[in-house]
mmCIF file of C-alpha atoms in Angstrom:
data_model
loop_
_atom_site.group_PDB
_atom_site.id
_atom_site.type_symbol
_atom_site.label_atom_id
_atom_site.label_comp_id
_atom_site.label_asym_id
_atom_site.label_seq_id
_atom_site.Cartn_x
_atom_site.Cartn_y
_atom_site.Cartn_z
ATOM 1 C CA MET A 1 10.376 -97.944 14.045
ATOM 2 C CA ARG A 2 7.200 -96.167 15.171
ATOM 3 C CA ILE A 3 4.174 -96.701 12.940
ATOM 4 C CA ARG A 4 1.099 -94.500 13.035
ATOM 5 C CA LEU A 5 -1.962 -95.555 11.058
ATOM 6 C CA LEU A 6 -3.703 -92.450 9.773
ATOM 7 C CA GLY A 7 -6.579 -94.289 8.110
ATOM 8 C CA ALA A 8 -7.796 -97.871 7.825
ATOM 9 C CA HIS A 9 -10.798 -97.578 5.486
ATOM 10 C CA ASN A 10 -11.545 -97.086 1.812
ATOM 11 C CA THR A 11 -14.048 -94.268 2.355
ATOM 12 C CA GLU A 12 -14.229 -91.259 4.637
ATOM 13 C CA SER A 13 -16.781 -90.282 7.267
ATOM 14 C CA LEU A 14 -16.783 -88.565 10.654
ATOM 15 C CA ASP A 15 -15.042 -91.551 12.236
ATOM 16 C CA THR A 16 -13.202 -93.186 9.315
ATOM 17 C CA ARG A 17 -10.254 -92.065 7.193
ATOM 18 C CA MET A 18 -8.827 -93.394 3.951
ATOM 19 C CA SER A 19 -5.673 -95.502 4.023
ATOM 20 C CA GLY A 20 -2.253 -94.197 4.917
ATOM 21 C CA LEU A 21 0.425 -94.445 7.566
ATOM 22 C CA VAL A 22 3.462 -92.556 8.820
ATOM 23 C CA ILE A 23 6.747 -94.064 9.977
ATOM 24 C CA ASP A 24 8.757 -92.288 12.681
ATOM 25 C CA ASP A 25 6.873 -89.052 11.918
ATOM 26 C CA VAL A 26 8.919 -88.484 8.739
ATOM 27 C CA LEU A 27 7.973 -91.052 6.086
ATOM 28 C CA ALA A 28 4.386 -91.216 4.767
ATOM 29 C CA LEU A 29 3.009 -94.183 2.846
ATOM 30 C CA ASP A 30 -0.049 -93.236 0.780
ATOM 31 C CA ALA A 31 -2.064 -90.072 1.258
ATOM 32 C CA GLY A 32 -5.695 -90.960 1.837
ATOM 33 C CA GLY A 33 -5.762 -89.613 5.386
ATOM 34 C CA LEU A 34 -2.552 -87.629 5.428
ATOM 35 C CA THR A 35 -3.721 -84.081 6.068
ATOM 36 C CA SER A 36 -6.886 -85.034 7.947
ATOM 37 C CA GLY A 37 -4.796 -87.268 10.223
ATOM 38 C CA LEU A 38 -1.869 -84.957 10.973
ATOM 39 C CA THR A 39 -1.569 -81.526 12.518
ATOM 40 C CA LEU A 40 -0.042 -78.803 10.398
ATOM 41 C CA ALA A 41 3.125 -78.992 12.489
ATOM 42 C CA ALA A 42 3.358 -82.751 11.884
ATOM 43 C CA GLN A 43 2.871 -82.283 8.148
ATOM 44 C CA LEU A 44 5.785 -79.865 8.060
ATOM 45 C CA GLU A 45 8.019 -82.518 9.658
ATOM 46 C CA LEU A 46 7.492 -85.038 6.855
ATOM 47 C CA LYS A 47 10.577 -85.817 4.769
ATOM 48 C CA ALA A 48 9.028 -87.883 1.953
ATOM 49 C CA VAL A 49 5.789 -89.468 0.718
ATOM 50 C CA LEU A 50 5.570 -92.873 -1.007
ATOM 51 C CA LEU A 51 2.511 -93.573 -3.172
ATOM 52 C CA THR A 52 1.542 -97.132 -4.091
ATOM 53 C CA HIS A 53 -0.871 -96.459 -6.963
ATOM 54 C CA GLN A 54 -3.114 -93.852 -8.540
ATOM 55 C CA HIS A 55 -6.548 -94.454 -7.013
ATOM 56 C CA TYR A 56 -8.144 -91.431 -5.400
ATOM 57 C CA ASP A 57 -8.267 -92.780 -1.852
ATOM 58 C CA HIS A 58 -4.471 -93.130 -1.888
ATOM 59 C CA ILE A 59 -3.511 -89.765 -3.428
ATOM 60 C CA ARG A 60 -6.400 -87.601 -2.233
ATOM 61 C CA ASP A 61 -4.487 -85.460 0.303
ATOM 62 C CA ILE A 62 -1.505 -84.607 -1.896
ATOM 63 C CA PRO A 63 -2.971 -81.246 -3.064
ATOM 64 C CA ALA A 64 -3.892 -80.214 0.489
ATOM 65 C CA LEU A 65 -0.436 -81.198 1.727
ATOM 66 C CA ALA A 66 1.114 -79.151 -1.082
ATOM 67 C CA MET A 67 -0.896 -76.079 -0.139
ATOM 68 C CA ASN A 68 0.114 -76.364 3.510
ATOM 69 C CA LEU A 69 3.777 -76.793 2.620
ATOM 70 C CA TYR A 70 3.697 -73.980 0.044
ATOM 71 C CA LEU A 71 2.341 -71.487 2.547
ATOM 72 C CA SER A 72 5.125 -72.479 4.949
ATOM 73 C CA GLY A 73 7.886 -72.327 2.350
ATOM 74 C CA LYS A 74 8.533 -76.075 2.531
ATOM 75 C CA THR A 75 9.163 -78.678 -0.167
ATOM 76 C CA ILE A 76 8.745 -82.466 -0.188
ATOM 77 C CA PRO A 77 9.666 -85.307 -2.562
ATOM 78 C CA ILE A 78 6.988 -87.792 -3.611
ATOM 79 C CA TYR A 79 8.237 -91.214 -4.688
ATOM 80 C CA THR A 80 6.036 -93.276 -6.944
ATOM 81 C CA THR A 81 5.686 -95.008 -10.304
ATOM 82 C CA GLU A 82 5.338 -93.319 -13.689
ATOM 83 C CA PRO A 83 1.527 -93.843 -13.998
ATOM 84 C CA VAL A 84 0.950 -92.177 -10.631
ATOM 85 C CA ALA A 85 3.335 -89.349 -11.452
ATOM 86 C CA ALA A 86 1.389 -88.736 -14.665
ATOM 87 C CA ILE A 87 -1.899 -88.481 -12.753
ATOM 88 C CA ILE A 88 -0.392 -86.033 -10.275
ATOM 89 C CA THR A 89 1.119 -83.912 -13.043
ATOM 90 C CA ASN A 90 -1.764 -83.894 -15.510
ATOM 91 C CA ARG A 91 -4.795 -83.927 -13.224
ATOM 92 C CA LEU A 92 -3.997 -82.789 -9.683
ATOM 93 C CA PHE A 93 -1.470 -80.034 -10.417
ATOM 94 C CA ASP A 94 -2.656 -79.038 -13.883
ATOM 95 C CA GLY A 95 -3.242 -75.406 -12.956
ATOM 96 C CA ASP A 96 -7.037 -75.800 -13.066
ATOM 97 C CA THR A 97 -7.776 -78.419 -10.434
ATOM 98 C CA TYR A 98 -4.965 -77.072 -8.225
ATOM 99 C CA PRO A 99 -1.949 -74.796 -8.705
ATOM 100 C CA LYS A 100 1.091 -76.227 -10.469
ATOM 101 C CA PHE A 101 3.009 -77.021 -7.304
ATOM 102 C CA LEU A 102 5.483 -79.051 -9.346
ATOM 103 C CA GLU A 103 6.686 -75.719 -10.775
ATOM 104 C CA HIS A 104 5.977 -73.199 -8.006
ATOM 105 C CA PRO A 105 7.741 -71.511 -6.470
ATOM 106 C CA ALA A 106 10.126 -71.537 -9.410
ATOM 107 C CA GLU A 107 13.272 -71.475 -7.292
ATOM 108 C CA ASN A 108 12.159 -74.368 -5.044
ATOM 109 C CA PRO A 109 8.983 -76.202 -6.162
ATOM 110 C CA THR A 110 6.752 -77.420 -3.353
ATOM 111 C CA ILE A 111 6.372 -80.942 -4.795
ATOM 112 C CA ILE A 112 9.248 -82.888 -6.355
ATOM 113 C CA LEU A 113 8.298 -86.105 -8.138
ATOM 114 C CA ARG A 114 10.782 -88.973 -7.971
ATOM 115 C CA LEU A 115 10.185 -92.159 -9.963
ATOM 116 C CA VAL A 116 10.880 -95.497 -8.294
ATOM 117 C CA GLU A 117 12.019 -98.591 -10.142
ATOM 118 C CA PRO A 118 10.370 -101.859 -9.089
ATOM 119 C CA LEU A 119 12.721 -104.242 -7.276
ATOM 120 C CA LYS A 120 15.458 -101.609 -7.051
ATOM 121 C CA ALA A 121 16.207 -100.550 -3.475
ATOM 122 C CA GLU A 122 17.157 -96.976 -2.708
ATOM 123 C CA GLN A 123 17.762 -94.735 0.272
ATOM 124 C CA ILE A 124 14.905 -92.346 1.032
ATOM 125 C CA ALA A 125 14.914 -90.075 4.087
ATOM 126 C CA GLY A 126 17.369 -92.416 5.810
ATOM 127 C CA TYR A 127 15.367 -95.610 5.121
ATOM 128 C CA THR A 128 16.039 -98.415 2.655
ATOM 129 C CA ILE A 129 13.012 -98.628 0.375
ATOM 130 C CA LEU A 130 12.274 -101.554 -1.929
ATOM 131 C CA PRO A 131 9.300 -101.111 -4.300
ATOM 132 C CA VAL A 132 7.747 -104.461 -5.216
ATOM 133 C CA PRO A 133 4.975 -104.938 -7.829
ATOM 134 C CA VAL A 134 1.646 -106.146 -6.430
ATOM 135 C CA PRO A 135 -1.483 -107.338 -8.267
ATOM 136 C CA HIS A 136 -4.329 -104.809 -8.436
ATOM 137 C CA SER A 137 -6.773 -103.335 -10.946
ATOM 138 C CA LYS A 138 -4.221 -100.598 -11.684
ATOM 139 C CA PRO A 139 -0.448 -101.069 -11.705
ATOM 140 C CA GLY A 140 0.877 -100.674 -8.194
ATOM 141 C CA VAL A 141 3.829 -101.317 -5.945
ATOM 142 C CA GLY A 142 4.078 -102.193 -2.303
ATOM 143 C CA PHE A 143 6.979 -100.818 -0.277
ATOM 144 C CA GLN A 144 9.341 -102.705 1.990
ATOM 145 C CA VAL A 145 10.729 -100.159 4.426
ATOM 146 C CA THR A 146 13.838 -100.892 6.474
ATOM 147 C CA SER A 147 14.679 -98.393 9.192
ATOM 148 C CA PRO A 148 18.224 -97.439 10.241
ATOM 149 C CA ASP A 149 17.884 -99.766 13.255
ATOM 150 C CA GLY A 150 17.059 -102.744 11.011
ATOM 151 C CA LYS A 151 13.299 -102.972 11.596
ATOM 152 C CA THR A 152 11.390 -103.944 8.448
ATOM 153 C CA LEU A 153 7.803 -103.390 7.343
ATOM 154 C CA PHE A 154 6.068 -104.258 4.095
ATOM 155 C CA TYR A 155 3.032 -102.220 3.046
ATOM 156 C CA THR A 156 1.135 -103.654 0.090
ATOM 157 C CA GLY A 157 -1.260 -100.791 -0.584
ATOM 158 C CA ASP A 158 -4.307 -102.104 -2.438
ATOM 159 C CA THR A 159 -3.796 -105.645 -3.639
ATOM 160 C CA GLY A 160 -5.427 -108.999 -4.123
ATOM 161 C CA PRO A 161 -4.774 -112.640 -5.033
ATOM 162 C CA GLY A 162 -1.524 -113.523 -6.768
ATOM 163 C CA LEU A 163 1.205 -112.301 -4.419
ATOM 164 C CA ARG A 164 3.521 -115.308 -4.739
ATOM 165 C CA ASP A 165 6.071 -113.400 -6.831
ATOM 166 C CA CYS A 166 5.922 -110.442 -4.460
ATOM 167 C CA TRP A 167 6.492 -112.596 -1.379
ATOM 168 C CA GLN A 168 9.738 -113.935 -2.813
ATOM 169 C CA HIS A 169 11.324 -110.476 -2.722
ATOM 170 C CA ILE A 170 10.490 -109.452 0.848
ATOM 171 C CA SER A 171 11.147 -110.570 4.429
ATOM 172 C CA PRO A 172 9.276 -108.128 6.669
ATOM 173 C CA GLN A 173 8.928 -108.203 10.431
ATOM 174 C CA LEU A 174 5.470 -106.639 10.020
ATOM 175 C CA LEU A 175 3.018 -106.882 7.121
ATOM 176 C CA VAL A 176 0.448 -104.136 6.533
ATOM 177 C CA THR A 177 -2.037 -105.179 3.869
ATOM 178 C CA GLU A 178 -5.680 -104.779 2.974
ATOM 179 C CA VAL A 179 -9.015 -106.483 3.531
ATOM 180 C CA THR A 180 -11.583 -104.448 1.635
ATOM 181 C CA SER A 181 -14.699 -106.580 1.897
ATOM 182 C CA SER A 182 -16.312 -109.556 3.602
ATOM 183 C CA ASN A 183 -16.304 -113.046 2.119
ATOM 184 C CA ARG A 184 -19.757 -112.734 0.566
ATOM 185 C CA PHE A 185 -18.225 -110.390 -2.021
ATOM 186 C CA LYS A 186 -15.280 -112.708 -2.681
ATOM 187 C CA ASP A 187 -15.834 -113.076 -6.442
ATOM 188 C CA TYR A 188 -16.203 -109.318 -6.928
ATOM 189 C CA MET A 189 -13.108 -108.531 -4.848
ATOM 190 C CA GLU A 190 -11.037 -111.135 -6.657
ATOM 191 C CA GLU A 191 -11.998 -109.602 -10.015
ATOM 192 C CA PHE A 192 -10.936 -106.097 -8.994
ATOM 193 C CA GLY A 193 -7.785 -106.988 -7.080
ATOM 194 C CA HIS A 194 -8.800 -106.768 -3.442
ATOM 195 C CA PHE A 195 -8.840 -109.094 -0.451
ATOM 196 C CA THR A 196 -11.558 -110.629 1.659
ATOM 197 C CA PRO A 197 -10.568 -112.520 4.836
ATOM 198 C CA ASP A 198 -10.578 -115.848 2.975
ATOM 199 C CA LEU A 199 -8.564 -114.504 0.044
ATOM 200 C CA LEU A 200 -5.973 -113.006 2.375
ATOM 201 C CA ARG A 201 -5.716 -116.256 4.312
ATOM 202 C CA GLU A 202 -4.837 -118.115 1.108
ATOM 203 C CA GLU A 203 -2.048 -115.641 0.319
ATOM 204 C CA LEU A 204 -0.655 -115.802 3.857
ATOM 205 C CA LEU A 205 -0.441 -119.577 3.587
ATOM 206 C CA VAL A 206 1.628 -119.090 0.426
ATOM 207 C CA PHE A 207 3.861 -116.621 2.288
ATOM 208 C CA ARG A 208 4.493 -119.118 5.087
ATOM 209 C CA GLU A 209 5.188 -121.886 2.573
ATOM 210 C CA LEU A 210 7.777 -119.757 0.760
ATOM 211 C CA LYS A 211 9.408 -117.956 3.677
ATOM 212 C CA GLY A 212 9.099 -120.423 6.550
ATOM 213 C CA TYR A 213 7.479 -117.905 8.889
ATOM 214 C CA LEU A 214 4.547 -115.532 9.091
ATOM 215 C CA PRO A 215 4.993 -111.970 10.407
ATOM 216 C CA PRO A 216 2.346 -110.102 12.417
ATOM 217 C CA VAL A 217 -0.312 -108.782 10.033
ATOM 218 C CA VAL A 218 -2.218 -105.486 10.216
ATOM 219 C CA THR A 219 -5.155 -105.027 7.836
ATOM 220 C CA VAL A 220 -6.486 -101.732 6.472
ATOM 221 C CA HIS A 221 -8.721 -100.436 3.645
ATOM 222 C CA MET A 222 -11.906 -101.894 5.137
ATOM 223 C CA ASN A 223 -15.258 -100.776 3.826
ATOM 224 C CA PRO A 224 -16.927 -99.212 6.902
ATOM 225 C CA GLY A 225 -20.315 -100.722 6.080
ATOM 226 C CA LEU A 226 -18.805 -104.211 6.106
ATOM 227 C CA GLU A 227 -16.415 -103.816 9.024
ATOM 228 C CA ASP A 228 -18.434 -105.942 11.465
ATOM 229 C CA GLU A 229 -18.620 -108.795 8.941
ATOM 230 C CA ILE A 230 -14.901 -108.535 8.193
ATOM 231 C CA ARG A 231 -14.007 -108.645 11.884
ATOM 232 C CA ALA A 232 -16.269 -111.628 12.500
ATOM 233 C CA GLU A 233 -14.660 -113.553 9.638
#
């Protein structure tokens, strides 16, 4: 399993991109830095996109990806929950904000929405995908991804305190999660369903208690203005 982080921040600038990653060049998880992080040729190689929740920094590049695929005669399935599918249908591809790529071209629409069912595994682009609910300010799911060679990753998307139930359903070899802010904003982050270093540490202790091990952890979704503080903590 080859993992490429396309973005590790919650805002965009010249040297930061919003969250998202690609597995083995074919499976994209979230779309904050999808088109800005991949060449056109690499975008055309994607087989599926998984979206964790509806916030802008996780779905932002879906319209641009659709335009690139449309002009190349390609189509791609997007797997997500019903609330995210509704946002994509009614706001992104409403015909005013962007063309209705869920309907065009009529014979082979550029974007195909597929709804996932939490805690129900399915095969997507050759990978076993398990969507697992995670706590956040909007309903969201993390994705456990198991590759054909048995390697397993869990990507939480945006989340915060209260992952005990989630941990019971997964056993990843790598955990990709978020740390949005430094500890001085702990109360604010806890209210809106995000992690600080201290809040993440508490959840990782719960993971180790439940599972008997702790996988390597990669953190994303940092606020660029607080990155030095986050790293120091």
